[in-house]
Coordinates of C-alpha atoms in Angstrom, one line a residue:
X59 CA -0.1 0.0 0.0
X60 CA 3.2 2.0 -0.2
X61 CA 3.1 5.0 -2.8
X62 CA 5.9 7.3 -3.7
X63 CA 5.0 11.0 -2.7
X64 CA 6.4 14.1 -2.0
X65 CA 5.0 13.5 1.6
X66 CA 6.8 9.9 2.0
X67 CA 9.8 10.9 3.9
X68 CA 7.9 12.8 6.3
X69 CA 4.9 10.4 6.6
X70 CA 6.4 6.8 6.6
X71 CA 3.6 4.7 6.3
X72 CA 2.2 2.1 8.6
X73 CA -1.3 1.0 9.2
X74 CA -3.6 3.1 11.4
X75 CA -5.0 1.2 14.4
X76 CA -8.7 1.7 15.0
X77 CA -7.7 2.1 18.6
X78 CA -5.9 5.0 17.8
X79 CA -6.5 8.5 19.8
X80 CA -7.5 11.1 17.7
X81 CA -4.5 13.1 18.8
X82 CA -2.2 10.4 17.5
X83 CA -3.9 10.0 14.2
X84 CA -4.1 13.9 13.6
X85 CA -1.1 14.8 15.0
X86 CA 0.8 15.1 11.6
X87 CA -2.4 16.6 9.9
X88 CA -2.3 20.1 11.8
X89 CA 0.5 21.5 9.2
X90 CA -1.9 20.2 6.5
X91 CA -4.7 22.1 7.8
X92 CA -6.7 19.9 10.2
X93 CA -9.0 21.9 12.9
X94 CA -11.0 21.3 16.2
X95 CA -13.9 21.8 13.1
X96 CA -12.6 18.9 11.0
X97 CA -12.6 16.9 14.0
X98 CA -16.1 17.6 14.7
X99 CA -17.4 16.7 11.1
X100 CA -15.3 13.3 11.1
X101 CA -16.6 12.0 14.5
X102 CA -19.2 10.1 12.9
X103 CA -16.7 8.4 10.4
X104 CA -14.2 8.0 13.6
X105 CA -16.6 5.8 15.3
X106 CA -17.0 3.2 12.1
X107 CA -12.8 2.7 12.7
X108 CA -12.2 5.1 9.5
X109 CA -9.3 7.2 9.5
X110 CA -9.3 10.8 7.2
X111 CA -6.4 11.9 5.1
X112 CA -5.8 14.9 2.9
X113 CA -5.5 14.7 -1.0
X114 CA -2.3 15.2 -2.3
X115 CA -2.4 14.2 -6.2
X116 CA -5.5 12.4 -8.5
X117 CA -4.5 9.8 -11.0
X118 CA -7.2 8.7 -12.8
X119 CA -9.7 6.5 -10.8
X120 CA -7.1 6.6 -7.7
X121 CA -5.6 9.4 -5.6
X122 CA -2.7 9.7 -3.2
X123 CA -3.9 10.1 0.8
X124 CA -2.0 11.7 3.3
X125 CA -2.7 10.3 6.7
X126 CA -1.7 11.3 10.2
X127 CA 0.5 7.8 9.5
X128 CA 1.8 7.7 6.4
X129 CA 0.7 8.2 2.7
X130 CA -2.0 5.7 1.1
X131 CA -3.2 4.7 -2.9
X132 CA -6.9 5.1 -2.8
X133 CA -9.2 4.0 -5.1
X134 CA -12.5 5.9 -5.8
X135 CA -15.9 5.4 -7.5
X136 CA -18.5 7.4 -9.7
X137 CA -20.1 10.3 -7.9
X138 CA -17.9 13.6 -6.9
X139 CA -14.5 12.6 -7.6
X140 CA -11.5 14.0 -5.1
X141 CA -9.6 16.9 -6.2
X142 CA -5.8 18.3 -4.8
X143 CA -6.5 19.7 -1.3
X144 CA -9.8 17.3 -0.4
X145 CA -10.1 15.7 2.9
X146 CA -10.9 12.1 2.0
X147 CA -12.1 9.5 4.4
X148 CA -10.6 5.8 3.8
X149 CA -10.1 2.5 5.9
X150 CA -6.5 1.7 5.7
X151 CA -7.2 -1.8 7.2
X152 CA -9.2 -3.4 3.9
X153 CA -7.5 -4.0 0.7
X154 CA -7.9 -2.5 -1.7
X155 CA -8.0 0.9 -0.3
X156 CA -11.0 3.4 -1.1
X157 CA -12.0 6.8 -0.4
X158 CA -15.6 6.3 1.3
X159 CA -16.3 10.2 1.5
X160 CA -15.4 13.5 1.1
X161 CA -15.3 16.1 3.9
X162 CA -17.4 19.2 2.9
X163 CA -15.1 21.3 0.6
X164 CA -14.5 25.0 2.4
X165 CA -13.4 26.5 -0.7
X166 CA -13.3 25.5 -4.2
X167 CA -11.0 27.1 -6.8
X168 CA -13.3 26.1 -9.8
X169 CA -13.5 26.9 -14.1
X170 CA -15.3 26.1 -16.7
X171 CA -14.0 22.8 -19.1
X172 CA -12.6 24.2 -22.1
X173 CA -14.6 22.2 -24.2
X174 CA -18.0 24.7 -23.3
X175 CA -19.0 21.9 -21.0
X176 CA -21.8 23.8 -18.7
X177 CA -19.7 22.0 -15.6
X178 CA -17.1 23.2 -13.5
X179 CA -13.9 21.9 -13.0
X180 CA -12.5 22.1 -9.5
X181 CA -8.3 22.4 -9.5
X182 CA -7.9 22.7 -5.8
X183 CA -10.1 22.3 -2.6
X184 CA -9.9 23.9 0.8
X185 CA -7.3 26.6 -0.3
X186 CA -6.9 29.6 1.9
X187 CA -4.8 31.8 -0.3
X188 CA -4.9 32.0 -3.8
X189 CA -1.1 33.3 -5.7
X190 CA -1.7 34.7 -8.8
X191 CA 1.3 34.5 -10.5
X192 CA 2.3 37.3 -13.1
X193 CA 5.7 37.8 -14.4
X194 CA 7.5 40.9 -15.2
X195 CA 9.4 39.8 -17.9
X196 CA 6.9 40.3 -20.1
X197 CA 4.0 43.3 -19.9
X198 CA 1.0 42.0 -17.7
X199 CA -2.2 41.6 -19.3
X200 CA -4.5 43.4 -16.8
X201 CA -7.4 41.4 -18.6
X202 CA -6.2 38.3 -17.8
X203 CA -5.2 39.0 -14.3
X204 CA -8.7 40.4 -14.0
X205 CA -9.7 36.9 -15.2
X206 CA -7.9 34.9 -12.1
X207 CA -8.8 37.1 -9.8
X208 CA -12.6 36.5 -10.2
X209 CA -12.1 33.1 -10.5
X210 CA -9.8 33.2 -6.9
X211 CA -12.3 35.3 -5.1
X212 CA -15.2 33.2 -6.3
X213 CA -13.4 30.3 -4.6
X214 CA -14.0 31.8 -1.2
X215 CA -9.9 31.9 -0.6
X216 CA -8.0 35.4 -0.7
X217 CA -6.2 36.2 -3.8
X218 CA -2.8 37.6 -3.9
X219 CA -1.0 38.7 -7.1
X220 CA 2.4 37.7 -6.8
X221 CA 4.6 39.7 -9.7
X222 CA 7.5 37.4 -10.4
X223 CA 11.1 37.7 -12.1
X224 CA 11.6 41.2 -10.5
X225 CA 15.3 40.9 -11.4
X226 CA 14.7 41.0 -14.7
X227 CA 13.1 44.7 -15.0
X228 CA 13.8 48.2 -13.1
X229 CA 10.3 49.2 -13.0
X230 CA 8.7 46.5 -10.5
X231 CA 7.2 49.3 -8.4
X232 CA 5.8 50.9 -11.1
X233 CA 3.8 48.1 -12.8
X234 CA 3.1 46.9 -9.4
X235 CA 1.3 50.1 -8.8
X236 CA -0.6 49.6 -12.0
X237 CA -1.6 46.2 -11.6
X238 CA -3.0 47.2 -8.2
X239 CA -5.4 49.4 -9.9
X240 CA -7.0 46.0 -11.4
X241 CA -6.9 44.1 -8.1
X242 CA -9.0 45.7 -5.4
X243 CA -9.1 44.4 -1.8
X244 CA -6.1 41.8 -3.1
X245 CA -2.2 42.3 -1.9
X246 CA -0.3 42.7 -4.8
X247 CA 3.7 41.5 -4.2
X248 CA 6.6 41.9 -6.1
X249 CA 9.0 38.6 -5.9
X250 CA 12.1 37.6 -6.9
X251 CA 13.5 34.1 -6.8
X252 CA 17.0 34.6 -7.9
X253 CA 17.4 37.9 -5.2
X254 CA 14.8 36.4 -2.6
X255 CA 12.7 39.6 -2.4
X256 CA 9.2 39.3 -1.5
X257 CA 9.9 35.5 -0.6
X258 CA 9.4 35.7 3.1
X259 CA 6.4 38.3 2.9
X260 CA 4.7 34.5 0.9
X261 CA 6.1 32.7 3.5
X262 CA 4.9 34.2 6.2
X263 CA 1.0 34.1 4.5
X264 CA 1.3 30.3 4.7
X265 CA 2.3 29.8 8.2
X266 CA -0.2 28.0 10.7
X267 CA -1.5 24.7 8.5
X268 CA -3.1 27.3 5.8
X269 CA -3.1 26.1 2.0
X270 CA -1.5 28.3 -0.9
X271 CA -2.4 27.5 -4.4
X272 CA -0.4 28.9 -7.2
X273 CA -2.2 29.6 -10.9
X274 CA -1.0 31.6 -13.6
X275 CA 0.0 30.9 -17.2
X276 CA 2.9 28.6 -18.3
X277 CA 6.1 30.3 -18.0
X278 CA 5.2 33.0 -15.2
X279 CA 7.5 31.2 -13.2
X280 CA 5.5 29.2 -10.4
X281 CA 7.5 26.2 -10.3
X282 CA 10.6 28.5 -9.6
X283 CA 8.4 30.3 -7.2
X284 CA 7.5 26.9 -5.7
X285 CA 11.1 26.0 -5.0
X286 CA 11.4 29.0 -3.1
X287 CA 8.5 28.7 -1.0
X288 CA 8.9 24.8 -0.5
X289 CA 13.0 24.5 -0.3
X290 CA 12.5 21.5 -2.5
X291 CA 13.9 20.8 -6.5
X292 CA 11.2 20.7 -8.6
X293 CA 11.8 20.8 -12.6
X294 CA 11.3 23.9 -14.3
X295 CA 11.9 24.7 -17.8
X296 CA 13.2 28.0 -19.5
X297 CA 10.6 30.4 -20.8
X298 CA 10.7 30.5 -24.9
X299 CA 11.9 33.3 -26.6
X300 CA 8.3 34.3 -27.4
X301 CA 7.3 34.7 -23.6
X302 CA 5.5 31.4 -23.3
X303 CA 6.8 29.2 -21.0
X304 CA 6.6 25.1 -21.7
X305 CA 4.6 22.7 -19.0
X306 CA 6.6 21.7 -16.6
X307 CA 3.7 20.5 -13.8
X308 CA 1.4 18.4 -15.6
X309 CA -0.5 17.4 -12.9
X310 CA -1.7 19.3 -9.2
X311 CA -0.1 18.3 -6.3
X312 CA 0.2 19.1 -2.9
X313 CA 3.5 20.3 -1.7
X314 CA 4.4 20.6 2.2
X315 CA 6.0 24.2 3.3
X316 CA 9.0 24.4 5.9
X317 CA 7.3 26.2 8.4
X318 CA 3.8 24.4 8.0
X319 CA 1.3 24.7 5.7
X320 CA 1.1 23.4 2.4
X321 CA 1.2 24.7 -1.6
X322 CA -0.6 23.2 -4.4
X323 CA 1.2 23.6 -7.4
X324 CA -0.9 23.2 -10.8
X325 CA 0.0 23.0 -14.2
X326 CA 0.0 26.3 -16.7
X327 CA -3.3 27.8 -17.6
X328 CA -3.0 28.8 -21.1
X329 CA -6.9 29.6 -20.7
X330 CA -9.6 29.5 -17.4
X331 CA -12.8 29.8 -18.2
X332 CA -15.4 31.4 -15.8
X333 CA -18.1 29.0 -14.0
X334 CA -20.8 30.4 -11.6
X335 CA -18.6 33.5 -10.6
X336 CA -21.5 35.8 -9.8
X337 CA -19.5 36.5 -6.3
X338 CA -16.5 36.2 -7.5
X339 CA -17.0 39.3 -9.9
X340 CA -18.5 41.3 -7.4
X341 CA -15.4 41.1 -5.5
X342 CA -12.7 41.2 -8.6
X343 CA -14.7 44.4 -9.7
X344 CA -15.7 46.0 -6.3
X345 CA -15.0 49.7 -7.6
X346 CA -17.5 49.3 -10.6
X347 CA -20.0 47.7 -8.4
X348 CA -19.5 50.3 -5.7
X349 CA -20.0 53.2 -8.3
X350 CA -23.2 51.2 -9.9
X351 CA -25.1 51.4 -6.8
X352 CA -25.5 55.4 -7.4
X353 CA -27.1 54.5 -11.0
X354 CA -30.2 55.7 -11.5
X355 CA -31.6 52.3 -12.7
X356 CA -30.9 49.1 -10.6
X357 CA -31.0 47.2 -13.9
X358 CA -28.6 49.9 -15.4
X359 CA -26.2 48.1 -18.2
X360 CA -23.8 51.1 -17.9
X361 CA -24.0 51.7 -21.4
X362 CA -26.4 54.7 -22.5
X363 CA -28.6 54.7 -19.6
X364 CA -29.5 57.9 -18.5
X365 CA -28.0 58.8 -14.8
X366 CA -25.6 56.0 -15.2
X367 CA -23.1 56.2 -12.3
X368 CA -20.3 54.5 -13.7
X369 CA -20.3 55.9 -17.1
X370 CA -20.2 59.1 -15.3
X371 CA -16.9 57.5 -13.9
X372 CA -15.2 56.7 -16.9
X373 CA -15.7 60.4 -18.8
X374 CA -14.2 62.0 -15.6
X375 CA -11.3 59.5 -15.3
X376 CA -12.4 58.0 -12.0
X377 CA -12.8 54.7 -13.5
X378 CA -10.5 53.3 -16.5
X379 CA -12.5 52.6 -19.5
X380 CA -10.6 49.6 -20.4
X381 CA -11.7 48.1 -16.5
X382 CA -15.6 48.6 -17.5
X383 CA -14.7 46.9 -20.9
X384 CA -13.0 44.1 -18.8
X385 CA -16.2 43.9 -16.4
X386 CA -18.4 43.7 -19.4
X387 CA -16.7 40.8 -21.1
X388 CA -16.5 39.1 -18.0
X389 CA -19.9 39.4 -17.3
X390 CA -21.2 38.4 -20.5
X391 CA -19.1 35.4 -20.4
X392 CA -20.5 34.3 -17.0
X393 CA -23.9 34.9 -18.1
X394 CA -23.7 32.7 -21.1
X395 CA -21.7 29.6 -18.9
X396 CA -25.4 30.5 -16.2
X397 CA -27.8 30.0 -19.3
X398 CA -26.0 26.7 -20.5
X399 CA -26.2 25.4 -17.2
X400 CA -29.6 26.2 -16.6
X401 CA -30.4 24.4 -20.0
X402 CA -28.8 21.5 -18.4
X403 CA -31.0 21.4 -15.3
X404 CA -34.1 21.9 -17.7
X405 CA -33.0 19.2 -19.9
X406 CA -32.6 17.1 -17.0
X407 CA -35.8 17.7 -15.3
X408 CA -37.4 17.4 -18.6
X409 CA -35.9 13.8 -19.1
X410 CA -36.9 13.1 -15.6
X411 CA -40.6 14.0 -16.1
X412 CA -40.5 12.1 -19.5
X413 CA -39.4 9.0 -17.9
X414 CA -42.1 9.6 -14.8
X415 CA -45.1 9.9 -17.3
X416 CA -43.8 6.8 -19.3
X417 CA -44.1 4.8 -16.4
X418 CA -47.1 5.9 -15.1
X419 CA -48.5 5.3 -18.4
X420 CA -47.5 2.1 -18.5
X421 CA -48.7 1.0 -15.2
X422 CA -52.0 3.4 -14.9
X423 CA -53.5 3.7 -11.1
X424 CA -56.3 1.0 -10.7
X425 CA -59.4 2.3 -11.0
X426 CA -61.6 2.8 -7.8

């Protein structure tokens, strides 16, 4: 039942006795984010002699689960699949080991599938802080930053924009000020893995068993930043001459941090579609939403309506026109995804009613 894992040396596997006390079983999980609320949630499973662990990596039909006594390879069946960062209930005393249940996800970093399907793909679960990695060796795309911020805010986690490769430019502080205009409510940190600038700030965020997740495009410096935070030597590739990176991380994986806490490293995202992100849009564009409260009409589209406070702010220079256009674009995309989801649900309900009616015609109620 042993499996190779980043956590292998920290948690050499041994069977977990059903008589183990909670303090023994969970001693190694505190650094991974386990807390008293999880204790209470897990209690019914503990009474059945089951144990729990954090999902560190997911493959087809199996996943690695870090328990308080070691790392298990567990199978999972149909239904909601586990995701990196999930808390999974397992029984290590039975072969084959299988995932019995997943504890509630407090946060979920979700995107829509590239195919346009009206379903969401969970990239990471139970994340406290999302580090949006943006390289400084190319001019930051503020629209992409706003998109990633929308997804991060909607997950329920706290986003932080990390401007990497600060050692390659001379105007890092100026760029940071520009990015801050696109990131209200989020910290923007300038980092260089070469000089160490800003790494201590991110390390401090990770303390206390917190979970961090890295997202960004290929070549943004995610793997290099992960090396700096974990003290590990993860594979990295140089960025291509066109500024686009080559994929180095090919799966989502949970990595232990030296001071406690974990880091979820993700593959480079060529694109990230929005999925049910109304709350995320409101937070990512808090400045636009605040202005909209003063519009004459509650359903103002911020276009040609009279008394539009948002358009007035654009005209006076209070709100950049680029930011309003970005908001409109993301709103249209979010509304389109929502309409597809609603259509799928209506179609499923219609199919279910057809089955019921067909069954009723086949087996009519007896006449009284």
